[in-house]
């Protein structure tokens, strides 16, 4: 049931052959390639697979995800996950993964191609030749030399565009809310506020994700602040340049040309922009190169092999917290989180209200969110739901439990604390074994390893009775631990009758 237990994968789109080859040869995974399935055929087939890899053609709907009873992973060979119902995947505990880097160079090169095309109206002039014309007056252009290019979004693609356009002696300026100015200065991009950018630019290109904050980033208000005749390029996501505003700006002459590879609706029903003579449009070709396709096929396969080998989880879009959870160092902490969740649920069976997860020690500094999921798995172990690290917190929330985390820098020692109401548990690792150190303010004299079967007494323990019962049942006592007000015993297997042991809980990990 582990997320990394992936034996059979279905590839349902046409992908680079390297993808299946890497999965088979490096991951030992059984792979079937079936491009062109109908939705009904995919739904019928998916139940036999642990993983599904797609490019753009397959629509991974909620029905497909639900039919995938064994499905743990959907991989998209490319940037974005527009054809995957990510919310439904999360609810079903299925990791969704993409390859955010494989297309960068192709997207950057296409952007540069559109900038050059706009400066000289190359596509329009070429089309007029095909129509038998020889129109030398109409296609007077402008040099890029000395012009200013504004780059909005300075991640991998924005950076590669900057480096390339600098070789045409363009001045490259830009804005990114995340990448610090000293980083972009190293590749020759000075950052300004958006307000300062608009009036400086001859060309503006966008390289951001599509978010509420970037939808309509270039709108009527922005165009109004630009130089008259500014040219704009969108090879990122449809909608970052507001299509209505762009059409108005083209009609008024405020915008002097646009290069568009992406649209809010694809293929676009509204042809007004595409039909405008100053618009150069393309049918979403940013990633359409042999190199990008090969790279994405290889990258998705490599990421899945890394997951199967439990080396790393890269490229997951619906489990950001999990990205850190797949290192060998964190595995025992996840086991501890689950164990403390189980124990907490045993001590405080009504699942309601707030559960606080506190970490301390440098090694757990950014582990809060996956440890919340781990604790939620423990809490919900008997809920009958298919709970895992992808959906743990979501399910807890649905049952009225809010699991939140905080990190304390007070202690340098790594430890994990879990509390709900008056129950407070403190755990840690004893080498790599999850163990309980403290309940409330009562510390155990030696840490209690949270494995196998444990008995927990609140109040008086009766060790004599226990030994009698164990010998009658043919079991044995592995260890006994005392803290003030609590006792714990590790026993070799569960006892079927606890009635003679007083106020005693039996917990199996
Ligand atoms: C927003 C952005 C870039 C941008 C880039 C990224 C979250 N985010 N936002 C406005 N990664 C330029 C202008």
PDB file of N, CA and C and ligand atoms in Angstrom, residues 151-155 174-179 194 198 206-209 211 213-214 217 240, ligand 1:
ATOM      1  N   UNK A 151      10.689  41.283 -18.888  1.00  0.00           N
ATOM      2  CA  UNK A 151      10.438  39.851 -18.684  1.00  0.00           C
ATOM      3  C   UNK A 151       9.719  39.688 -17.342  1.00  0.00           C
ATOM      4  N   UNK A 152       8.471  39.282 -17.398  1.00  0.00           N
ATOM      5  CA  UNK A 152       7.673  39.121 -16.175  1.00  0.00           C
ATOM      6  C   UNK A 152       7.663  37.644 -15.807  1.00  0.00           C
ATOM      7  N   UNK A 153       8.340  37.327 -14.724  1.00  0.00           N
ATOM      8  CA  UNK A 153       8.574  35.927 -14.357  1.00  0.00           C
ATOM      9  C   UNK A 153       9.995  35.583 -14.780  1.00  0.00           C
ATOM     10  N   UNK A 154      10.871  35.381 -13.781  1.00  0.00           N
ATOM     11  CA  UNK A 154      12.299  35.209 -14.086  1.00  0.00           C
ATOM     12  C   UNK A 154      12.818  33.863 -13.613  1.00  0.00           C
ATOM     13  N   UNK A 155      11.978  32.863 -13.719  1.00  0.00           N
ATOM     14  CA  UNK A 155      12.396  31.478 -13.447  1.00  0.00           C
ATOM     15  C   UNK A 155      13.241  30.962 -14.607  1.00  0.00           C
ATOM     16  N   UNK A 174      13.129  43.212 -15.694  1.00  0.00           N
ATOM     17  CA  UNK A 174      12.048  42.291 -15.375  1.00  0.00           C
ATOM     18  C   UNK A 174      11.560  42.413 -13.956  1.00  0.00           C
ATOM     19  N   UNK A 175      10.655  41.482 -13.631  1.00  0.00           N
ATOM     20  CA  UNK A 175      10.065  41.439 -12.298  1.00  0.00           C
ATOM     21  C   UNK A 175       9.719  40.008 -11.947  1.00  0.00           C
ATOM     22  N   UNK A 176      10.025  39.646 -10.712  1.00  0.00           N
ATOM     23  CA  UNK A 176       9.580  38.352 -10.184  1.00  0.00           C
ATOM     24  C   UNK A 176       9.456  38.502  -8.677  1.00  0.00           C
ATOM     25  N   UNK A 177       8.314  38.090  -8.115  1.00  0.00           N
ATOM     26  CA  UNK A 177       8.125  38.291  -6.674  1.00  0.00           C
ATOM     27  C   UNK A 177       8.936  37.332  -5.819  1.00  0.00           C
ATOM     28  N   UNK A 178       9.482  36.270  -6.418  1.00  0.00           N
ATOM     29  CA  UNK A 178      10.157  35.235  -5.623  1.00  0.00           C
ATOM     30  C   UNK A 178      11.673  35.263  -5.821  1.00  0.00           C
ATOM     31  N   UNK A 179      12.116  35.436  -7.079  1.00  0.00           N
ATOM     32  CA  UNK A 179      13.555  35.377  -7.349  1.00  0.00           C
ATOM     33  C   UNK A 179      14.204  36.716  -6.956  1.00  0.00           C
ATOM     34  N   UNK A 194       6.464  46.499 -11.108  1.00  0.00           N
ATOM     35  CA  UNK A 194       5.663  46.469 -12.341  1.00  0.00           C
ATOM     36  C   UNK A 194       5.368  47.890 -12.811  1.00  0.00           C
ATOM     37  N   UNK A 198       6.320  48.998 -16.891  1.00  0.00           N
ATOM     38  CA  UNK A 198       5.441  49.270 -18.040  1.00  0.00           C
ATOM     39  C   UNK A 198       5.983  50.358 -18.976  1.00  0.00           C
ATOM     40  N   UNK A 206       5.804  37.286 -20.952  1.00  0.00           N
ATOM     41  CA  UNK A 206       5.389  36.757 -19.647  1.00  0.00           C
ATOM     42  C   UNK A 206       5.834  35.298 -19.491  1.00  0.00           C
ATOM     43  N   UNK A 207       6.374  34.975 -18.323  1.00  0.00           N
ATOM     44  CA  UNK A 207       6.832  33.608 -18.029  1.00  0.00           C
ATOM     45  C   UNK A 207       6.482  33.252 -16.595  1.00  0.00           C
ATOM     46  N   UNK A 208       5.202  33.354 -16.279  1.00  0.00           N
ATOM     47  CA  UNK A 208       4.704  33.057 -14.932  1.00  0.00           C
ATOM     48  C   UNK A 208       3.750  31.873 -15.014  1.00  0.00           C
ATOM     49  N   UNK A 209       3.490  31.236 -13.865  1.00  0.00           N
ATOM     50  CA  UNK A 209       2.375  30.277 -13.856  1.00  0.00           C
ATOM     51  C   UNK A 209       1.062  31.054 -13.964  1.00  0.00           C
ATOM     52  N   UNK A 211      -2.016  32.022 -12.181  1.00  0.00           N
ATOM     53  CA  UNK A 211      -2.525  32.084 -10.802  1.00  0.00           C
ATOM     54  C   UNK A 211      -3.525  33.235 -10.754  1.00  0.00           C
ATOM     55  N   UNK A 213      -3.156  35.780  -9.141  1.00  0.00           N
ATOM     56  CA  UNK A 213      -2.339  37.004  -9.167  1.00  0.00           C
ATOM     57  C   UNK A 213      -1.721  37.295 -10.531  1.00  0.00           C
ATOM     58  N   UNK A 214      -1.702  36.326 -11.437  1.00  0.00           N
ATOM     59  CA  UNK A 214      -1.100  36.572 -12.755  1.00  0.00           C
ATOM     60  C   UNK A 214      -2.138  36.553 -13.874  1.00  0.00           C
ATOM     61  N   UNK A 217      -2.504  39.797 -15.870  1.00  0.00           N
ATOM     62  CA  UNK A 217      -1.339  40.604 -15.441  1.00  0.00           C
ATOM     63  C   UNK A 217      -1.143  41.783 -16.391  1.00  0.00           C
ATOM     64  N   UNK A 240      -2.769  35.182 -19.104  1.00  0.00           N
ATOM     65  CA  UNK A 240      -1.862  36.086 -18.374  1.00  0.00           C
ATOM     66  C   UNK A 240      -1.938  37.480 -19.025  1.00  0.00           C
TER      67      UNK A 240
HETATM   68  C1  LIG B   1       3.760  37.604 -10.785  1.00  0.00           C
HETATM   69  C2  LIG B   1       4.861  36.808 -11.107  1.00  0.00           C
HETATM   70  C3  LIG B   1       5.821  37.265 -11.985  1.00  0.00           C
HETATM   71  C4  LIG B   1       5.005  35.493 -10.479  1.00  0.00           C
HETATM   72  C5  LIG B   1       5.911  34.508 -10.797  1.00  0.00           C
HETATM   73  C6  LIG B   1       5.653  33.479  -9.934  1.00  0.00           C
HETATM   74  C7  LIG B   1       4.022  33.128  -8.039  1.00  0.00           C
HETATM   75  N1  LIG B   1       4.625  33.849  -9.132  1.00  0.00           N
HETATM   76  N2  LIG B   1       4.246  35.081  -9.470  1.00  0.00           N
HETATM   77  C8  LIG B   1       3.629  38.846 -11.364  1.00  0.00           C
HETATM   78  N3  LIG B   1       6.292  32.278  -9.829  1.00  0.00           N
HETATM   79  C9  LIG B   1       5.677  38.502 -12.560  1.00  0.00           C
HETATM   80  C10 LIG B   1       4.593  39.301 -12.258  1.00  0.00           C
END
